[in-house]
Amino acid sequence: SQQGEEDPQALSIQEGENATMNCSYKTSINNLQWYRQNSGRGLVHLILIRSNEREKHSGRLRVTLDTSKKSSSLLITASRAADTASYFCATAPPIISSGSARQLTFGSGTQLTVLP
Amino acid sequence: DAGVIQSPRHEVTEMGQEVTLRCKPISGHNSLFWYRQTMMRGLELLIYFNNNVPIDDSGMPEDRFSAKMPNASFSTLKIQPSEPRDSAVYFCASSLGDGGYTFGSGTRLTVV
């Protein structure tokens, strides 16, 4: 089952505008990650925010996390046509069952289209 | 590093045939994951390995699916026999510790 659910499912904006995507999840997490997927390609890791963090920045990306509401948002400022892609949130559980990796559960994604 | 390498990029096979997907993770990464992506079900975790040992295969849909990791630089996902409903994009990803995943470019499987 999918842990994260992105909102909206699709977003279309003009180049230069800001794009905001939201993610809601159901259970406790250790961290939440955002990924980008260009058409026909693999997912690319963008940013990771831990459960004890509230906000994180990376270039034109700003991620917020509200664990009380079990939600996160990804803001892309000054969007470009090259930002056109699907964006996924993924959650990592708080308990490692075995080994050092935390298995990620991905949401259904937001399709962002930036019009030139 | 060339990233996570998957082969083949595309595979078209007839129902009932055996299909083997291959993955080379990033050198030094200790965890490897196999995901399947479809329009209907999104990204589903099939199985993951830590230090070459399978940790969780609860996502493997049926006994027709099997995965191995004989060493730290190679993993396979096998489907035998294949069925049309197995058609999807299969991704391999690797990670080190608690960080983000690095995904391969995927194998687009079509079973006719």
PDB file of C-alpha atoms in Angstrom:
ATOM      1  CA  SER A   1       0.000   0.000   0.000  1.00  0.00           C
ATOM      2  CA  GLN A   2       1.177   3.536  -0.614  1.00  0.00           C
ATOM      3  CA  GLN A   3       2.176   5.577   2.403  1.00  0.00           C
ATOM      4  CA  GLY A   4       2.482   8.967   0.799  1.00  0.00           C
ATOM      5  CA  GLU A   5      -0.131  10.660  -1.293  1.00  0.00           C
ATOM      6  CA  GLU A   6       0.801  13.694  -3.344  1.00  0.00           C
ATOM      7  CA  ASP A   7      -1.472  16.588  -4.079  1.00  0.00           C
ATOM      8  CA  PRO A   8      -2.230  17.768  -6.675  1.00  0.00           C
ATOM      9  CA  GLN A   9      -1.951  14.855  -9.095  1.00  0.00           C
ATOM     10  CA  ALA A  10      -1.107  17.282 -11.886  1.00  0.00           C
ATOM     11  CA  LEU A  11       0.092  20.876 -11.892  1.00  0.00           C
ATOM     12  CA  SER A  12       0.671  23.182 -14.846  1.00  0.00           C
ATOM     13  CA  ILE A  13       2.399  26.544 -14.410  1.00  0.00           C
ATOM     14  CA  GLN A  14       4.242  29.171 -16.409  1.00  0.00           C
ATOM     15  CA  GLU A  15       8.004  29.406 -16.406  1.00  0.00           C
ATOM     16  CA  GLY A  16       9.190  31.653 -13.598  1.00  0.00           C
ATOM     17  CA  GLU A  17       6.294  30.846 -11.292  1.00  0.00           C
ATOM     18  CA  ASN A  18       6.647  28.854  -8.095  1.00  0.00           C
ATOM     19  CA  ALA A  19       5.361  25.284  -7.874  1.00  0.00           C
ATOM     20  CA  THR A  20       4.121  23.765  -4.636  1.00  0.00           C
ATOM     21  CA  MET A  21       3.418  20.083  -4.192  1.00  0.00           C
ATOM     22  CA  ASN A  22       2.096  18.456  -1.062  1.00  0.00           C
ATOM     23  CA  CYS A  23       2.496  15.003   0.426  1.00  0.00           C
ATOM     24  CA  SER A  24       0.475  13.389   3.195  1.00  0.00           C
ATOM     25  CA  TYR A  25       1.353  10.151   4.925  1.00  0.00           C
ATOM     26  CA  LYS A  26      -0.234   7.884   7.483  1.00  0.00           C
ATOM     27  CA  THR A  27       2.299   6.400   9.884  1.00  0.00           C
ATOM     28  CA  SER A  28       5.348   7.601  11.824  1.00  0.00           C
ATOM     29  CA  ILE A  29       8.484   8.193   9.844  1.00  0.00           C
ATOM     30  CA  ASN A  30      12.231   8.535  10.315  1.00  0.00           C
ATOM     31  CA  ASN A  31      12.629  10.732   7.261  1.00  0.00           C
ATOM     32  CA  LEU A  32      10.821  11.865   4.153  1.00  0.00           C
ATOM     33  CA  GLN A  33      12.451  12.196   0.763  1.00  0.00           C
ATOM     34  CA  TRP A  34      11.496  13.821  -2.521  1.00  0.00           C
ATOM     35  CA  TYR A  35      12.413  12.408  -5.912  1.00  0.00           C
ATOM     36  CA  ARG A  36      12.028  13.607  -9.482  1.00  0.00           C
ATOM     37  CA  GLN A  37      11.346  11.363 -12.468  1.00  0.00           C
ATOM     38  CA  ASN A  38      11.671  12.567 -16.017  1.00  0.00           C
ATOM     39  CA  SER A  39       9.643  10.699 -18.607  1.00  0.00           C
ATOM     40  CA  GLY A  40      11.183   7.321 -19.388  1.00  0.00           C
ATOM     41  CA  ARG A  41      13.935   7.694 -16.806  1.00  0.00           C
ATOM     42  CA  GLY A  42      14.718   6.519 -13.303  1.00  0.00           C
ATOM     43  CA  LEU A  43      14.008   8.496 -10.157  1.00  0.00           C
ATOM     44  CA  VAL A  44      16.500  11.085  -8.978  1.00  0.00           C
ATOM     45  CA  HIS A  45      16.896  11.903  -5.302  1.00  0.00           C
ATOM     46  CA  LEU A  46      16.298  15.596  -4.582  1.00  0.00           C
ATOM     47  CA  ILE A  47      16.252  16.140  -0.848  1.00  0.00           C
ATOM     48  CA  LEU A  48      15.838  14.326   2.477  1.00  0.00           C
ATOM     49  CA  ILE A  49      14.276  15.809   5.580  1.00  0.00           C
ATOM     50  CA  ARG A  50      14.412  14.027   8.917  1.00  0.00           C
ATOM     51  CA  SER A  51      11.518  13.782  11.350  1.00  0.00           C
ATOM     52  CA  ASN A  52      13.167  16.238  13.758  1.00  0.00           C
ATOM     53  CA  GLU A  53      13.588  18.884  11.049  1.00  0.00           C
ATOM     54  CA  ARG A  54      10.930  21.347   9.981  1.00  0.00           C
ATOM     55  CA  GLU A  55      12.418  22.957   6.888  1.00  0.00           C
ATOM     56  CA  LYS A  56      15.244  22.322   4.484  1.00  0.00           C
ATOM     57  CA  HIS A  57      16.594  24.139   1.451  1.00  0.00           C
ATOM     58  CA  SER A  58      18.584  22.996  -1.546  1.00  0.00           C
ATOM     59  CA  GLY A  59      19.068  25.495  -4.356  1.00  0.00           C
ATOM     60  CA  ARG A  60      15.608  26.399  -5.676  1.00  0.00           C
ATOM     61  CA  LEU A  61      13.996  23.668  -3.578  1.00  0.00           C
ATOM     62  CA  ARG A  62      12.387  24.200  -0.210  1.00  0.00           C
ATOM     63  CA  VAL A  63      10.893  21.317   1.748  1.00  0.00           C
ATOM     64  CA  THR A  64       8.819  21.554   4.881  1.00  0.00           C
ATOM     65  CA  LEU A  65       7.723  18.793   7.213  1.00  0.00           C
ATOM     66  CA  ASP A  66       4.912  18.879   9.749  1.00  0.00           C
ATOM     67  CA  THR A  67       4.937  15.606  11.664  1.00  0.00           C
ATOM     68  CA  SER A  68       1.883  16.587  13.711  1.00  0.00           C
ATOM     69  CA  LYS A  69      -0.139  16.813  10.500  1.00  0.00           C
ATOM     70  CA  LYS A  70       1.820  14.043   8.786  1.00  0.00           C
ATOM     71  CA  SER A  71       2.426  16.222   5.786  1.00  0.00           C
ATOM     72  CA  SER A  72       5.236  17.697   3.735  1.00  0.00           C
ATOM     73  CA  SER A  73       5.479  20.224   0.952  1.00  0.00           C
ATOM     74  CA  LEU A  74       7.977  20.738  -1.839  1.00  0.00           C
ATOM     75  CA  LEU A  75       8.354  24.238  -3.235  1.00  0.00           C
ATOM     76  CA  ILE A  76      10.242  24.861  -6.460  1.00  0.00           C
ATOM     77  CA  THR A  77      10.938  28.553  -6.924  1.00  0.00           C
ATOM     78  CA  ALA A  78      11.399  30.328 -10.241  1.00  0.00           C
ATOM     79  CA  SER A  79      10.439  27.218 -12.197  1.00  0.00           C
ATOM     80  CA  ARG A  80      11.995  26.350 -15.536  1.00  0.00           C
ATOM     81  CA  ALA A  81      10.800  24.227 -18.432  1.00  0.00           C
ATOM     82  CA  ALA A  82      13.470  21.689 -17.441  1.00  0.00           C
ATOM     83  CA  ASP A  83      11.652  21.179 -14.120  1.00  0.00           C
ATOM     84  CA  THR A  84       8.852  19.417 -16.022  1.00  0.00           C
ATOM     85  CA  ALA A  85       8.724  15.933 -14.480  1.00  0.00           C
ATOM     86  CA  SER A  86       6.882  13.765 -11.979  1.00  0.00           C
ATOM     87  CA  TYR A  87       7.694  14.418  -8.347  1.00  0.00           C
ATOM     88  CA  PHE A  88       7.357  11.736  -5.687  1.00  0.00           C
ATOM     89  CA  CYS A  89       7.540  11.806  -1.936  1.00  0.00           C
ATOM     90  CA  ALA A  90       8.818   8.720  -0.144  1.00  0.00           C
ATOM     91  CA  THR A  91       8.732   7.890   3.538  1.00  0.00           C
ATOM     92  CA  ALA A  92      11.198   5.847   5.584  1.00  0.00           C
ATOM     93  CA  PRO A  93       9.921   3.996   8.655  1.00  0.00           C
ATOM     94  CA  PRO A  94      11.245   4.753  12.133  1.00  0.00           C
ATOM     95  CA  ILE A  95      12.260   1.191  12.917  1.00  0.00           C
ATOM     96  CA  ILE A  96      14.892  -0.734  11.068  1.00  0.00           C
ATOM     97  CA  SER A  97      13.653  -4.301  10.980  1.00  0.00           C
ATOM     98  CA  SER A  98      16.978  -5.664   9.879  1.00  0.00           C
ATOM     99  CA  GLY A  99      20.094  -4.311   8.263  1.00  0.00           C
ATOM    100  CA  SER A 100      21.010  -0.677   7.873  1.00  0.00           C
ATOM    101  CA  ALA A 101      18.671   0.401   5.092  1.00  0.00           C
ATOM    102  CA  ARG A 102      15.176   1.750   5.516  1.00  0.00           C
ATOM    103  CA  GLN A 103      12.805   0.666   2.810  1.00  0.00           C
ATOM    104  CA  LEU A 104      11.049   3.609   1.213  1.00  0.00           C
ATOM    105  CA  THR A 105       7.345   3.712   0.413  1.00  0.00           C
ATOM    106  CA  PHE A 106       6.544   6.009  -2.492  1.00  0.00           C
ATOM    107  CA  GLY A 107       3.476   8.079  -3.156  1.00  0.00           C
ATOM    108  CA  SER A 108       1.642   8.258  -6.447  1.00  0.00           C
ATOM    109  CA  GLY A 109       3.393  11.404  -7.624  1.00  0.00           C
ATOM    110  CA  THR A 110       2.583  14.874  -8.946  1.00  0.00           C
ATOM    111  CA  GLN A 111       3.039  15.525 -12.646  1.00  0.00           C
ATOM    112  CA  LEU A 112       4.462  19.032 -13.008  1.00  0.00           C
ATOM    113  CA  THR A 113       4.389  20.780 -16.361  1.00  0.00           C
ATOM    114  CA  VAL A 114       6.245  24.080 -16.705  1.00  0.00           C
ATOM    115  CA  LEU A 115       5.209  25.975 -19.802  1.00  0.00           C
ATOM    116  CA  PRO A 116       7.820  28.137 -21.527  1.00  0.00           C
TER     117      PRO A 116
ATOM    118  CA  ASP B   1      30.867   6.178 -10.886  1.00  0.00           C
ATOM    119  CA  ALA B   2      28.489   5.275 -13.729  1.00  0.00           C
ATOM    120  CA  GLY B   3      25.558   4.999 -11.345  1.00  0.00           C
ATOM    121  CA  VAL B   4      23.250   2.023 -11.002  1.00  0.00           C
ATOM    122  CA  ILE B   5      23.336   0.043 -14.220  1.00  0.00           C
ATOM    123  CA  GLN B   6      20.406  -2.043 -15.341  1.00  0.00           C
ATOM    124  CA  SER B   7      20.101  -4.333 -18.324  1.00  0.00           C
ATOM    125  CA  PRO B   8      18.404  -4.763 -20.629  1.00  0.00           C
ATOM    126  CA  ARG B   9      16.723  -1.350 -21.089  1.00  0.00           C
ATOM    127  CA  HIS B  10      13.840  -2.950 -22.952  1.00  0.00           C
ATOM    128  CA  GLU B  11      12.626  -6.524 -23.042  1.00  0.00           C
ATOM    129  CA  VAL B  12       9.778  -7.918 -25.088  1.00  0.00           C
ATOM    130  CA  THR B  13       8.962 -11.550 -24.493  1.00  0.00           C
ATOM    131  CA  GLU B  14       6.189 -14.017 -25.038  1.00  0.00           C
ATOM    132  CA  MET B  15       3.979 -15.235 -22.257  1.00  0.00           C
ATOM    133  CA  GLY B  16       5.471 -18.269 -20.568  1.00  0.00           C
ATOM    134  CA  GLN B  17       9.072 -17.349 -21.258  1.00  0.00           C
ATOM    135  CA  GLU B  18      11.677 -16.776 -18.566  1.00  0.00           C
ATOM    136  CA  VAL B  19      12.864 -13.206 -18.091  1.00  0.00           C
ATOM    137  CA  THR B  20      16.012 -12.166 -16.247  1.00  0.00           C
ATOM    138  CA  LEU B  21      16.665  -8.567 -15.302  1.00  0.00           C
ATOM    139  CA  ARG B  22      20.100  -7.487 -14.167  1.00  0.00           C
ATOM    140  CA  CYS B  23      21.435  -4.783 -11.905  1.00  0.00           C
ATOM    141  CA  LYS B  24      24.846  -3.470 -10.941  1.00  0.00           C
ATOM    142  CA  PRO B  25      24.639  -1.205  -7.897  1.00  0.00           C
ATOM    143  CA  ILE B  26      26.959   1.649  -7.062  1.00  0.00           C
ATOM    144  CA  SER B  27      30.232   0.394  -5.692  1.00  0.00           C
ATOM    145  CA  GLY B  28      30.287   0.687  -1.903  1.00  0.00           C
ATOM    146  CA  HIS B  29      26.514   0.815  -1.488  1.00  0.00           C
ATOM    147  CA  ASN B  30      25.366  -1.878   0.927  1.00  0.00           C
ATOM    148  CA  SER B  31      21.640  -2.009   0.161  1.00  0.00           C
ATOM    149  CA  LEU B  32      19.881  -2.896  -3.064  1.00  0.00           C
ATOM    150  CA  PHE B  33      16.198  -2.580  -3.887  1.00  0.00           C
ATOM    151  CA  TRP B  34      13.987  -3.854  -6.711  1.00  0.00           C
ATOM    152  CA  TYR B  35      10.870  -1.796  -7.493  1.00  0.00           C
ATOM    153  CA  ARG B  36       8.170  -2.198 -10.102  1.00  0.00           C
ATOM    154  CA  GLN B  37       6.318   0.790 -11.582  1.00  0.00           C
ATOM    155  CA  THR B  38       2.964   0.675 -13.341  1.00  0.00           C
ATOM    156  CA  MET B  39       0.351   3.313 -14.042  1.00  0.00           C
ATOM    157  CA  MET B  40      -2.216   1.487 -11.950  1.00  0.00           C
ATOM    158  CA  ARG B  41      -0.143   0.631  -8.891  1.00  0.00           C
ATOM    159  CA  GLY B  42       2.649   3.196  -8.943  1.00  0.00           C
ATOM    160  CA  LEU B  43       6.011   2.225  -7.441  1.00  0.00           C
ATOM    161  CA  GLU B  44       5.975  -1.048  -5.521  1.00  0.00           C
ATOM    162  CA  LEU B  45       8.894  -2.449  -3.542  1.00  0.00           C
ATOM    163  CA  LEU B  46       9.443  -6.064  -4.543  1.00  0.00           C
ATOM    164  CA  ILE B  47      12.475  -7.055  -2.487  1.00  0.00           C
ATOM    165  CA  TYR B  48      15.517  -5.561  -0.855  1.00  0.00           C
ATOM    166  CA  PHE B  49      18.949  -6.802   0.109  1.00  0.00           C
ATOM    167  CA  ASN B  50      21.349  -5.598   2.751  1.00  0.00           C
ATOM    168  CA  ASN B  51      24.970  -6.744   2.461  1.00  0.00           C
ATOM    169  CA  ASN B  52      23.834  -9.226  -0.220  1.00  0.00           C
ATOM    170  CA  VAL B  53      21.273 -10.845   2.104  1.00  0.00           C
ATOM    171  CA  PRO B  54      17.554 -10.659   1.236  1.00  0.00           C
ATOM    172  CA  ILE B  55      15.838  -8.778   4.047  1.00  0.00           C
ATOM    173  CA  ASP B  56      12.245  -8.357   2.929  1.00  0.00           C
ATOM    174  CA  ASP B  57      10.662 -10.099  -0.051  1.00  0.00           C
ATOM    175  CA  SER B  58       7.062  -9.578   1.020  1.00  0.00           C
ATOM    176  CA  GLY B  59       6.470  -7.454  -2.059  1.00  0.00           C
ATOM    177  CA  MET B  60       7.312 -10.231  -4.483  1.00  0.00           C
ATOM    178  CA  PRO B  61       3.929 -10.870  -6.081  1.00  0.00           C
ATOM    179  CA  GLU B  62       4.155 -14.615  -6.682  1.00  0.00           C
ATOM    180  CA  ASP B  63       6.454 -17.588  -6.646  1.00  0.00           C
ATOM    181  CA  ARG B  64       7.108 -16.874 -10.292  1.00  0.00           C
ATOM    182  CA  PHE B  65       9.333 -14.031  -9.119  1.00  0.00           C
ATOM    183  CA  SER B  66      12.751 -14.643  -7.606  1.00  0.00           C
ATOM    184  CA  ALA B  67      15.753 -12.426  -6.889  1.00  0.00           C
ATOM    185  CA  LYS B  68      19.362 -13.114  -6.082  1.00  0.00           C
ATOM    186  CA  MET B  69      22.403 -11.126  -5.090  1.00  0.00           C
ATOM    187  CA  PRO B  70      25.413 -13.424  -5.384  1.00  0.00           C
ATOM    188  CA  ASN B  71      27.884 -10.629  -4.614  1.00  0.00           C
ATOM    189  CA  ALA B  72      27.993  -6.942  -3.780  1.00  0.00           C
ATOM    190  CA  SER B  73      28.162  -5.851  -7.418  1.00  0.00           C
ATOM    191  CA  PHE B  74      25.392  -7.849  -9.048  1.00  0.00           C
ATOM    192  CA  SER B  75      21.745  -8.749  -8.609  1.00  0.00           C
ATOM    193  CA  THR B  76      19.143 -10.450 -10.762  1.00  0.00           C
ATOM    194  CA  LEU B  77      15.363 -10.481 -10.793  1.00  0.00           C
ATOM    195  CA  LYS B  78      13.874 -13.465 -12.573  1.00  0.00           C
ATOM    196  CA  ILE B  79      10.312 -14.081 -13.682  1.00  0.00           C
ATOM    197  CA  GLN B  80       9.458 -17.614 -14.716  1.00  0.00           C
ATOM    198  CA  PRO B  81       7.035 -18.088 -16.368  1.00  0.00           C
ATOM    199  CA  SER B  82       6.216 -14.537 -17.411  1.00  0.00           C
ATOM    200  CA  GLU B  83       2.632 -13.311 -17.863  1.00  0.00           C
ATOM    201  CA  PRO B  84       1.183 -10.223 -19.592  1.00  0.00           C
ATOM    202  CA  ARG B  85       0.299  -8.683 -16.215  1.00  0.00           C
ATOM    203  CA  ASP B  86       4.013  -8.606 -15.388  1.00  0.00           C
ATOM    204  CA  SER B  87       4.453  -5.873 -17.985  1.00  0.00           C
ATOM    205  CA  ALA B  88       5.912  -2.856 -16.164  1.00  0.00           C
ATOM    206  CA  VAL B  89       9.078  -0.866 -15.665  1.00  0.00           C
ATOM    207  CA  TYR B  90      11.384  -2.561 -13.190  1.00  0.00           C
ATOM    208  CA  PHE B  91      13.819  -0.378 -11.291  1.00  0.00           C
ATOM    209  CA  CYS B  92      16.845  -1.287  -9.280  1.00  0.00           C
ATOM    210  CA  ALA B  93      18.146   1.158  -6.676  1.00  0.00           C
ATOM    211  CA  SER B  94      21.035   1.132  -4.238  1.00  0.00           C
ATOM    212  CA  SER B  95      21.898   3.097  -1.134  1.00  0.00           C
ATOM    213  CA  LEU B  96      24.477   3.411   1.595  1.00  0.00           C
ATOM    214  CA  GLY B  97      23.202   3.563   5.133  1.00  0.00           C
ATOM    215  CA  ASP B  98      20.265   5.824   5.753  1.00  0.00           C
ATOM    216  CA  GLY B  99      20.618   8.133   2.800  1.00  0.00           C
ATOM    217  CA  GLY B 100      18.720   8.582  -0.421  1.00  0.00           C
ATOM    218  CA  TYR B 101      18.470   5.956  -3.101  1.00  0.00           C
ATOM    219  CA  THR B 102      20.209   6.015  -6.453  1.00  0.00           C
ATOM    220  CA  PHE B 103      17.997   4.506  -9.117  1.00  0.00           C
ATOM    221  CA  GLY B 104      18.940   2.851 -12.366  1.00  0.00           C
ATOM    222  CA  SER B 105      17.265   3.803 -15.633  1.00  0.00           C
ATOM    223  CA  GLY B 106      14.941   0.831 -15.418  1.00  0.00           C
ATOM    224  CA  THR B 107      13.995  -2.116 -17.616  1.00  0.00           C
ATOM    225  CA  ARG B 108      10.764  -1.766 -19.547  1.00  0.00           C
ATOM    226  CA  LEU B 109       9.289  -5.262 -19.732  1.00  0.00           C
ATOM    227  CA  THR B 110       6.519  -6.122 -22.157  1.00  0.00           C
ATOM    228  CA  VAL B 111       5.037  -9.610 -22.049  1.00  0.00           C
ATOM    229  CA  VAL B 112       2.836 -10.414 -25.027  1.00  0.00           C
TER     230      VAL B 112
END
